[in-house]
mmCIF file of C-alpha atoms (C1' of nucleotides) in Angstrom:
data_model
loop_
_atom_site.group_PDB
_atom_site.id
_atom_site.type_symbol
_atom_site.label_atom_id
_atom_site.label_comp_id
_atom_site.label_asym_id
_atom_site.label_seq_id
_atom_site.Cartn_x
_atom_site.Cartn_y
_atom_site.Cartn_z
ATOM 1 C CA UNK D 104 0.103 -0.108 -0.154
ATOM 2 C CA UNK D 105 1.062 3.661 -1.039
ATOM 3 C CA UNK D 106 -0.228 7.196 0.022
ATOM 4 C CA UNK D 107 0.419 10.186 -1.582
ATOM 5 C CA UNK D 108 1.061 13.599 -0.072
ATOM 6 C CA UNK D 109 0.694 16.742 -1.444
ATOM 7 C CA UNK D 110 1.723 20.527 -0.343
ATOM 8 C CA UNK D 111 0.895 23.808 -1.752
ATOM 9 C CA UNK D 112 0.946 27.371 -0.452
ATOM 10 C CA UNK D 113 -2.333 28.313 -1.291
ATOM 11 C CA UNK D 114 -2.102 32.078 -0.733
ATOM 12 C CA UNK D 115 -5.253 32.395 0.727
ATOM 13 C CA UNK D 116 -7.408 29.285 1.413
ATOM 14 C CA UNK D 117 -10.607 31.221 1.030
ATOM 15 C CA UNK D 118 -10.600 32.431 -1.895
ATOM 16 C CA UNK D 119 -8.982 29.552 -3.687
ATOM 17 C CA UNK D 120 -11.665 27.048 -2.448
ATOM 18 C CA UNK D 121 -12.728 26.370 -5.999
ATOM 19 C CA UNK D 122 -8.899 25.827 -7.177
ATOM 20 C CA UNK D 123 -8.412 23.527 -4.466
ATOM 21 C CA UNK D 124 -11.408 21.449 -5.194
ATOM 22 C CA UNK D 125 -10.353 21.062 -8.703
ATOM 23 C CA UNK D 126 -6.937 19.932 -7.841
ATOM 24 C CA UNK D 127 -8.218 17.415 -4.973
ATOM 25 C CA UNK D 128 -10.807 16.078 -7.736
ATOM 26 C CA UNK D 129 -8.216 15.257 -10.099
ATOM 27 C CA UNK D 130 -4.996 14.419 -8.176
ATOM 28 C CA UNK D 131 -6.595 12.843 -5.176
ATOM 29 C CA UNK D 132 -3.838 13.041 -2.697
ATOM 30 C CA UNK D 133 -4.602 10.951 0.402
ATOM 31 C CA UNK D 134 -3.165 13.994 2.229
ATOM 32 C CA UNK D 135 -2.915 17.967 1.468
ATOM 33 C CA UNK D 136 -0.777 20.219 3.398
ATOM 34 C CA UNK D 137 -1.102 23.659 2.663
ATOM 35 C CA UNK D 138 0.489 26.708 3.973
ATOM 36 C CA UNK D 139 -0.417 30.660 3.722
ATOM 37 C CA UNK D 140 -3.706 29.946 4.481
ATOM 38 C CA UNK D 141 -4.228 33.863 5.326
ATOM 39 C CA UNK D 142 -7.233 32.894 8.010
ATOM 40 C CA UNK D 143 -7.968 32.178 10.729
ATOM 41 C CA UNK D 144 -9.580 28.586 11.391
ATOM 42 C CA UNK D 145 -13.093 29.086 12.135
ATOM 43 C CA UNK D 146 -13.759 30.871 8.764
ATOM 44 C CA UNK D 147 -12.123 28.054 7.319
ATOM 45 C CA UNK D 148 -15.041 25.856 4.975
ATOM 46 C CA UNK D 149 -14.080 22.520 6.311
ATOM 47 C CA UNK D 150 -17.327 20.974 5.114
ATOM 48 C CA UNK D 151 -16.500 21.115 1.851
ATOM 49 C CA UNK D 152 -12.904 19.415 2.382
ATOM 50 C CA UNK D 153 -14.916 16.637 4.282
ATOM 51 C CA UNK D 154 -17.514 16.391 1.318
ATOM 52 C CA UNK D 155 -14.846 15.552 -0.883
ATOM 53 C CA UNK D 156 -13.416 12.891 1.052
ATOM 54 C CA UNK D 157 -10.807 15.046 3.552
ATOM 55 C CA UNK D 158 -12.809 14.514 6.546
ATOM 56 C CA UNK D 159 -9.831 14.915 8.825
ATOM 57 C CA UNK D 160 -8.415 18.090 9.347
ATOM 58 C CA UNK D 161 -5.395 19.647 11.653
ATOM 59 C CA UNK D 162 -5.470 23.462 11.195
ATOM 60 C CA UNK D 163 -3.233 26.085 12.422
ATOM 61 C CA UNK D 164 -5.094 29.824 11.281
ATOM 62 C CA UNK D 165 -4.377 33.377 12.150
ATOM 63 C CA UNK D 166 -5.782 36.302 10.900
ATOM 64 C CA UNK D 167 -4.360 37.486 7.621
ATOM 65 C CA UNK D 168 -0.764 36.211 7.707
ATOM 66 C CA UNK D 169 0.626 32.758 7.853
ATOM 67 C CA UNK D 170 -1.431 29.139 8.780
ATOM 68 C CA UNK D 171 -0.864 25.903 7.969
ATOM 69 C CA UNK D 172 -3.359 23.013 7.612
ATOM 70 C CA UNK D 173 -3.215 19.435 7.012
ATOM 71 C CA UNK D 174 -6.678 18.012 5.118
ATOM 72 C CA UNK D 175 -6.517 14.143 5.289
ATOM 73 C CA UNK D 176 -8.676 11.150 3.781
ATOM 74 C CA UNK D 177 -6.437 8.889 5.862
ATOM 75 C CA UNK D 178 -6.953 8.927 9.627
ATOM 76 C CA UNK D 179 -4.417 11.934 11.334
ATOM 77 C CA UNK D 180 -3.582 12.750 14.986
ATOM 78 C CA UNK D 181 -2.837 16.237 16.166
ATOM 79 C CA UNK D 182 1.067 16.038 17.145
ATOM 80 C CA UNK D 183 0.974 20.012 17.911
ATOM 81 C CA UNK D 184 3.164 22.960 16.689
ATOM 82 C CA UNK D 185 6.184 24.400 16.939
ATOM 83 C CA UNK D 186 6.741 27.905 17.722
ATOM 84 C CA UNK D 187 10.113 28.657 16.258
ATOM 85 C CA UNK D 188 10.104 32.462 16.833
ATOM 86 C CA UNK D 189 8.360 32.577 20.165
ATOM 87 C CA UNK D 190 6.208 35.189 18.411
ATOM 88 C CA UNK D 191 2.831 33.198 17.673
ATOM 89 C CA UNK D 192 2.985 33.515 14.041
ATOM 90 C CA UNK D 193 1.278 29.684 12.736
ATOM 91 C CA UNK D 194 4.249 27.951 10.769
ATOM 92 C CA UNK D 195 4.179 24.629 11.706
ATOM 93 C CA UNK D 196 1.681 21.708 12.338
ATOM 94 C CA UNK D 197 2.587 17.900 12.983
ATOM 95 C CA UNK D 198 0.406 15.282 12.579
ATOM 96 C CA UNK D 199 0.758 11.160 13.010
ATOM 97 C CA UNK D 200 -0.856 8.601 10.830
ATOM 98 C CA UNK D 201 -2.184 5.365 12.439
ATOM 99 C CA UNK D 202 1.245 3.412 11.366
ATOM 100 C CA UNK D 203 3.769 5.918 13.145
ATOM 101 C CA UNK D 204 4.775 8.146 10.317
ATOM 102 C CA UNK D 205 4.960 11.965 11.462
ATOM 103 C CA UNK D 206 4.061 14.530 8.937
ATOM 104 C CA UNK D 207 5.846 18.028 9.465
ATOM 105 C CA UNK D 208 4.307 20.781 7.904
ATOM 106 C CA UNK D 209 6.271 23.914 7.945
ATOM 107 C CA UNK D 210 5.960 27.652 6.300
ATOM 108 C CA UNK D 211 9.629 29.280 6.680
ATOM 109 C CA UNK D 212 9.354 33.425 6.540
ATOM 110 C CA UNK D 213 9.931 34.569 3.431
ATOM 111 C CA UNK D 214 12.652 37.301 4.311
ATOM 112 C CA UNK D 215 11.951 40.201 2.888
ATOM 113 C CA UNK D 216 13.800 41.880 0.164
ATOM 114 C CA UNK D 217 17.365 42.607 1.495
ATOM 115 C CA UNK D 218 19.373 40.112 2.248
ATOM 116 C CA UNK D 219 21.258 41.938 4.963
ATOM 117 C CA UNK D 220 19.963 40.705 8.913
ATOM 118 C CA UNK D 221 20.876 44.160 10.076
ATOM 119 C CA UNK D 222 19.231 46.229 8.009
ATOM 120 C CA UNK D 223 16.340 43.866 7.230
ATOM 121 C CA UNK D 224 15.118 42.305 10.396
ATOM 122 C CA UNK D 225 12.868 39.935 8.355
ATOM 123 C CA UNK D 226 15.753 38.375 6.777
ATOM 124 C CA UNK D 227 17.554 37.949 10.336
ATOM 125 C CA UNK D 228 14.155 36.443 11.429
ATOM 126 C CA UNK D 229 14.225 34.218 8.647
ATOM 127 C CA UNK D 230 17.667 32.884 9.311
ATOM 128 C CA UNK D 231 16.657 32.457 12.791
ATOM 129 C CA UNK D 232 13.739 30.363 12.225
ATOM 130 C CA UNK D 233 15.914 28.168 9.830
ATOM 131 C CA UNK D 234 18.639 27.877 12.418
ATOM 132 C CA UNK D 235 16.032 26.793 14.968
ATOM 133 C CA UNK D 236 14.826 23.910 12.159
ATOM 134 C CA UNK D 237 18.328 23.035 12.395
ATOM 135 C CA UNK D 238 18.774 22.611 16.406
ATOM 136 C CA UNK D 239 15.345 20.686 16.317
ATOM 137 C CA UNK D 240 16.519 18.121 13.075
ATOM 138 C CA UNK D 241 19.397 17.355 15.113
ATOM 139 C CA UNK D 242 17.654 16.535 18.352
ATOM 140 C CA UNK D 243 14.783 14.245 16.295
ATOM 141 C CA UNK D 244 14.747 10.892 16.012
ATOM 142 C CA UNK D 245 15.774 10.530 12.872
ATOM 143 C CA UNK D 246 13.043 8.020 11.483
ATOM 144 C CA UNK D 247 9.482 7.735 10.470
ATOM 145 C CA UNK D 248 9.402 11.306 9.404
ATOM 146 C CA UNK D 249 8.043 13.269 6.198
ATOM 147 C CA UNK D 250 9.024 17.043 5.924
ATOM 148 C CA UNK D 251 7.179 18.954 3.847
ATOM 149 C CA UNK D 252 5.975 22.731 3.064
ATOM 150 C CA UNK D 253 7.571 26.272 1.773
ATOM 151 C CA UNK D 254 10.511 26.709 3.051
ATOM 152 C CA UNK D 255 11.098 29.279 0.876
ATOM 153 C CA UNK D 256 14.622 28.370 -0.325
ATOM 154 C CA UNK D 257 16.095 27.325 -3.599
ATOM 155 C CA UNK D 258 18.721 25.254 -2.550
ATOM 156 C CA UNK D 259 20.262 24.052 -5.882
ATOM 157 C CA UNK D 260 21.630 25.936 -8.840
ATOM 158 C CA UNK D 261 19.199 24.236 -10.884
ATOM 159 C CA UNK D 262 16.125 25.284 -8.267
ATOM 160 C CA UNK D 263 16.688 28.765 -9.551
ATOM 161 C CA UNK D 264 16.184 30.286 -13.499
ATOM 162 C CA UNK D 265 19.733 31.581 -12.917
ATOM 163 C CA UNK D 266 22.085 30.753 -10.099
ATOM 164 C CA UNK D 267 24.216 33.561 -10.650
ATOM 165 C CA UNK D 268 21.869 36.266 -10.793
ATOM 166 C CA UNK D 269 20.203 35.155 -7.528
ATOM 167 C CA UNK D 270 22.773 34.687 -5.388
ATOM 168 C CA UNK D 271 22.039 38.207 -3.860
ATOM 169 C CA UNK D 272 18.625 37.382 -3.868
ATOM 170 C CA UNK D 273 16.281 36.344 -0.725
ATOM 171 C CA UNK D 274 15.936 32.407 -1.413
ATOM 172 C CA UNK D 275 19.156 31.272 -2.977
ATOM 173 C CA UNK D 276 21.913 33.324 -1.036
ATOM 174 C CA UNK D 277 24.640 31.118 0.300
ATOM 175 C CA UNK D 278 23.479 32.002 4.062
ATOM 176 C CA UNK D 279 20.178 30.634 3.240
ATOM 177 C CA UNK D 280 21.187 27.743 1.193
ATOM 178 C CA UNK D 281 23.633 26.638 3.882
ATOM 179 C CA UNK D 282 21.495 26.985 6.755
ATOM 180 C CA UNK D 283 19.104 24.569 4.721
ATOM 181 C CA UNK D 284 21.602 22.102 4.227
ATOM 182 C CA UNK D 285 22.847 22.205 7.294
ATOM 183 C CA UNK D 286 18.969 21.296 8.504
ATOM 184 C CA UNK D 287 18.912 18.440 5.854
ATOM 185 C CA UNK D 288 22.441 17.055 7.460
ATOM 186 C CA UNK D 289 21.004 17.267 10.696
ATOM 187 C CA UNK D 290 17.862 15.394 10.470
ATOM 188 C CA UNK D 291 19.343 13.380 7.688
ATOM 189 C CA UNK D 292 16.965 14.087 5.657
ATOM 190 C CA UNK D 293 16.581 13.196 1.436
ATOM 191 C CA UNK D 294 15.471 15.389 -0.342
ATOM 192 C CA UNK D 295 12.783 13.445 -2.000
ATOM 193 C CA UNK D 296 11.587 15.593 -5.442
ATOM 194 C CA UNK D 297 15.409 15.979 -6.484
ATOM 195 C CA UNK D 298 16.373 12.229 -5.456
ATOM 196 C CA UNK D 299 13.039 11.097 -7.910
ATOM 197 C CA UNK D 300 14.392 14.230 -10.687
ATOM 198 C CA UNK D 301 17.944 14.807 -9.864
ATOM 199 C CA UNK D 302 18.712 16.832 -13.375
ATOM 200 C CA UNK D 303 17.249 20.077 -14.521
ATOM 201 C CA UNK D 304 15.666 23.002 -13.848
ATOM 202 C CA UNK D 305 12.893 22.519 -11.405
ATOM 203 C CA UNK D 306 10.556 25.161 -10.146
ATOM 204 C CA UNK D 307 7.286 25.356 -7.800
ATOM 205 C CA UNK D 308 6.753 29.088 -7.723
ATOM 206 C CA UNK D 309 6.441 31.913 -10.145
ATOM 207 C CA UNK D 310 6.432 35.651 -9.158
ATOM 208 C CA UNK D 311 3.001 37.747 -9.949
ATOM 209 C CA UNK D 312 4.962 40.079 -11.094
ATOM 210 C CA UNK D 313 5.754 38.443 -14.430
ATOM 211 C CA UNK D 314 3.375 39.093 -16.906
ATOM 212 C CA UNK D 315 3.950 36.067 -18.566
ATOM 213 C CA UNK D 316 5.278 33.396 -16.295
ATOM 214 C CA UNK D 317 5.075 30.815 -18.262
ATOM 215 C CA UNK D 318 7.298 31.998 -21.258
ATOM 216 C CA UNK D 319 9.563 33.896 -18.938
ATOM 217 C CA UNK D 320 10.043 30.878 -16.807
ATOM 218 C CA UNK D 321 11.868 32.810 -14.068
ATOM 219 C CA UNK D 322 11.340 30.189 -11.352
ATOM 220 C CA UNK D 323 12.269 29.128 -8.151
ATOM 221 C CA UNK D 324 11.953 25.500 -6.201
ATOM 222 C CA UNK D 325 10.651 26.603 -2.666
ATOM 223 C CA UNK D 326 8.331 24.141 -1.811
ATOM 224 C CA UNK D 327 9.915 20.739 -0.628
ATOM 225 C CA UNK D 328 9.401 17.208 0.326
ATOM 226 C CA UNK D 329 11.448 15.603 2.317
ATOM 227 C CA UNK D 330 11.864 11.847 4.812
ATOM 228 C CA UNK D 331 13.937 10.101 7.039
ATOM 229 C CA UNK D 332 16.044 7.451 5.767
ATOM 230 C CA UNK D 333 14.048 4.118 6.292
ATOM 231 C CA UNK D 334 11.085 5.854 4.081
ATOM 232 C CA UNK D 335 13.467 6.309 1.228
ATOM 233 C CA UNK D 336 12.538 4.140 -1.771
ATOM 234 C CA UNK D 337 13.878 3.678 -5.252
ATOM 235 C CA UNK D 338 10.957 6.186 -6.183
ATOM 236 C CA UNK D 339 8.340 8.389 -4.703
ATOM 237 C CA UNK D 340 6.515 9.358 -8.076
ATOM 238 C CA UNK D 341 7.201 12.917 -7.430
ATOM 239 C CA UNK D 342 6.044 15.711 -9.564
ATOM 240 C CA UNK D 343 5.165 19.285 -9.370
ATOM 241 C CA UNK D 344 2.196 20.326 -10.960
ATOM 242 C CA UNK D 345 3.138 23.250 -13.217
ATOM 243 C CA UNK D 346 0.175 23.660 -15.357
ATOM 244 C CA UNK D 347 -1.455 24.814 -11.775
ATOM 245 C CA UNK D 348 0.040 27.760 -12.365
ATOM 246 C CA UNK D 349 -2.052 28.694 -15.430
ATOM 247 C CA UNK D 350 -5.174 27.933 -14.190
ATOM 248 C CA UNK D 351 -7.872 30.833 -13.168
ATOM 249 C CA UNK D 352 -6.964 33.232 -10.263
ATOM 250 C CA UNK D 353 -3.855 30.428 -9.147
ATOM 251 C CA UNK D 354 -1.691 30.684 -5.762
ATOM 252 C CA UNK D 355 2.039 31.818 -7.012
ATOM 253 C CA UNK D 356 3.283 28.300 -5.495
ATOM 254 C CA UNK D 357 1.870 25.248 -7.352
ATOM 255 C CA UNK D 358 1.285 21.644 -5.323
ATOM 256 C CA UNK D 359 4.193 19.275 -5.096
ATOM 257 C CA UNK D 360 3.441 15.277 -4.553
ATOM 258 C CA UNK D 361 5.264 12.280 -3.410
ATOM 259 C CA UNK D 362 4.247 8.680 -2.598
ATOM 260 C CA UNK D 363 5.384 6.843 0.408
ATOM 261 C CA UNK D 364 4.456 3.553 1.163
ATOM 262 C CA UNK D 365 2.067 3.184 3.753
ATOM 263 C "C1'" DA G 739 18.702 49.638 -13.443
ATOM 264 C "C1'" DT G 740 13.729 49.282 -12.665
ATOM 265 C "C1'" DG G 741 9.043 47.737 -12.030
ATOM 266 C "C1'" DG G 742 6.178 44.471 -11.861
ATOM 267 C "C1'" DT G 743 1.025 41.651 -8.941
ATOM 268 C "C1'" DA G 744 -1.530 39.671 -5.638
ATOM 269 C "C1'" DG G 745 -3.832 38.984 -1.096
ATOM 270 C "C1'" DG G 746 -5.801 40.573 3.308
ATOM 271 C "C1'" DT G 747 -6.830 44.425 5.675
ATOM 272 C "C1'" DC G 748 -6.794 49.549 11.606
ATOM 273 C "C1'" DT G 749 -5.263 52.365 3.863
ATOM 274 C "C1'" DC G 750 -0.175 49.444 4.221
ATOM 275 C "C1'" DC G 751 2.100 45.194 5.223
ATOM 276 C "C1'" DT G 752 3.850 40.764 3.527
ATOM 277 C "C1'" DA G 753 4.699 37.762 -0.237
#
DNA sequence: ATGGTAGGTCTCCTA
């Protein structure tokens, strides 16, 4: 038996319910992890998810900003949230499957524009957040875990449209890439999508500001699926659903999907 | 070198 898991930065869950329904009807992932809900939990139409078979949900909402959720067709248990910066922002939630697998759903801070923690505190917060993830990864038992989410860092050269031109752009700076790699090493994580698709450009996000995102194709791979060694197989059928970026009124991120043994 | 768009909202902040 296998199960499929999808991660998607939805950029407002309320205005994109139709888009989510279209995605769930066509792809039918067993588990959907969302980030950037931009909504309090009590304003999210969980009944609409339940009608499509996703009757299990664990939400961490917040007014206007952040927010993460897990919707599932298979049983999940709420395993709590980590408040990495101690500021109450809803950026993480964990759930457990009946077989013991734990799913960690993260929304890492974007970090603002200027890649300097002194002049831009938001960048400092982002670095602090990823440092906290590294420290947490080192403490965890490195087994039976899947980590997904919008990590807001594109670590490899082929994860951005131009490695050279993005070296000083937040999301691909060496300090961010080094930190993200230290999280991977600290938790003994495998980057499942890159293990499946090791070569070539791979993006999960295209800016709203590009008038023709498809032709310009100045994307970045910000959304990730990782797993601990015991869950890694030869292939996980990873897919990044680029076409969803072309749907009507899209998120600037597209869903990423992988499959695991249940 | 610059500006471009989107969403939610204490009309500006965040992405």
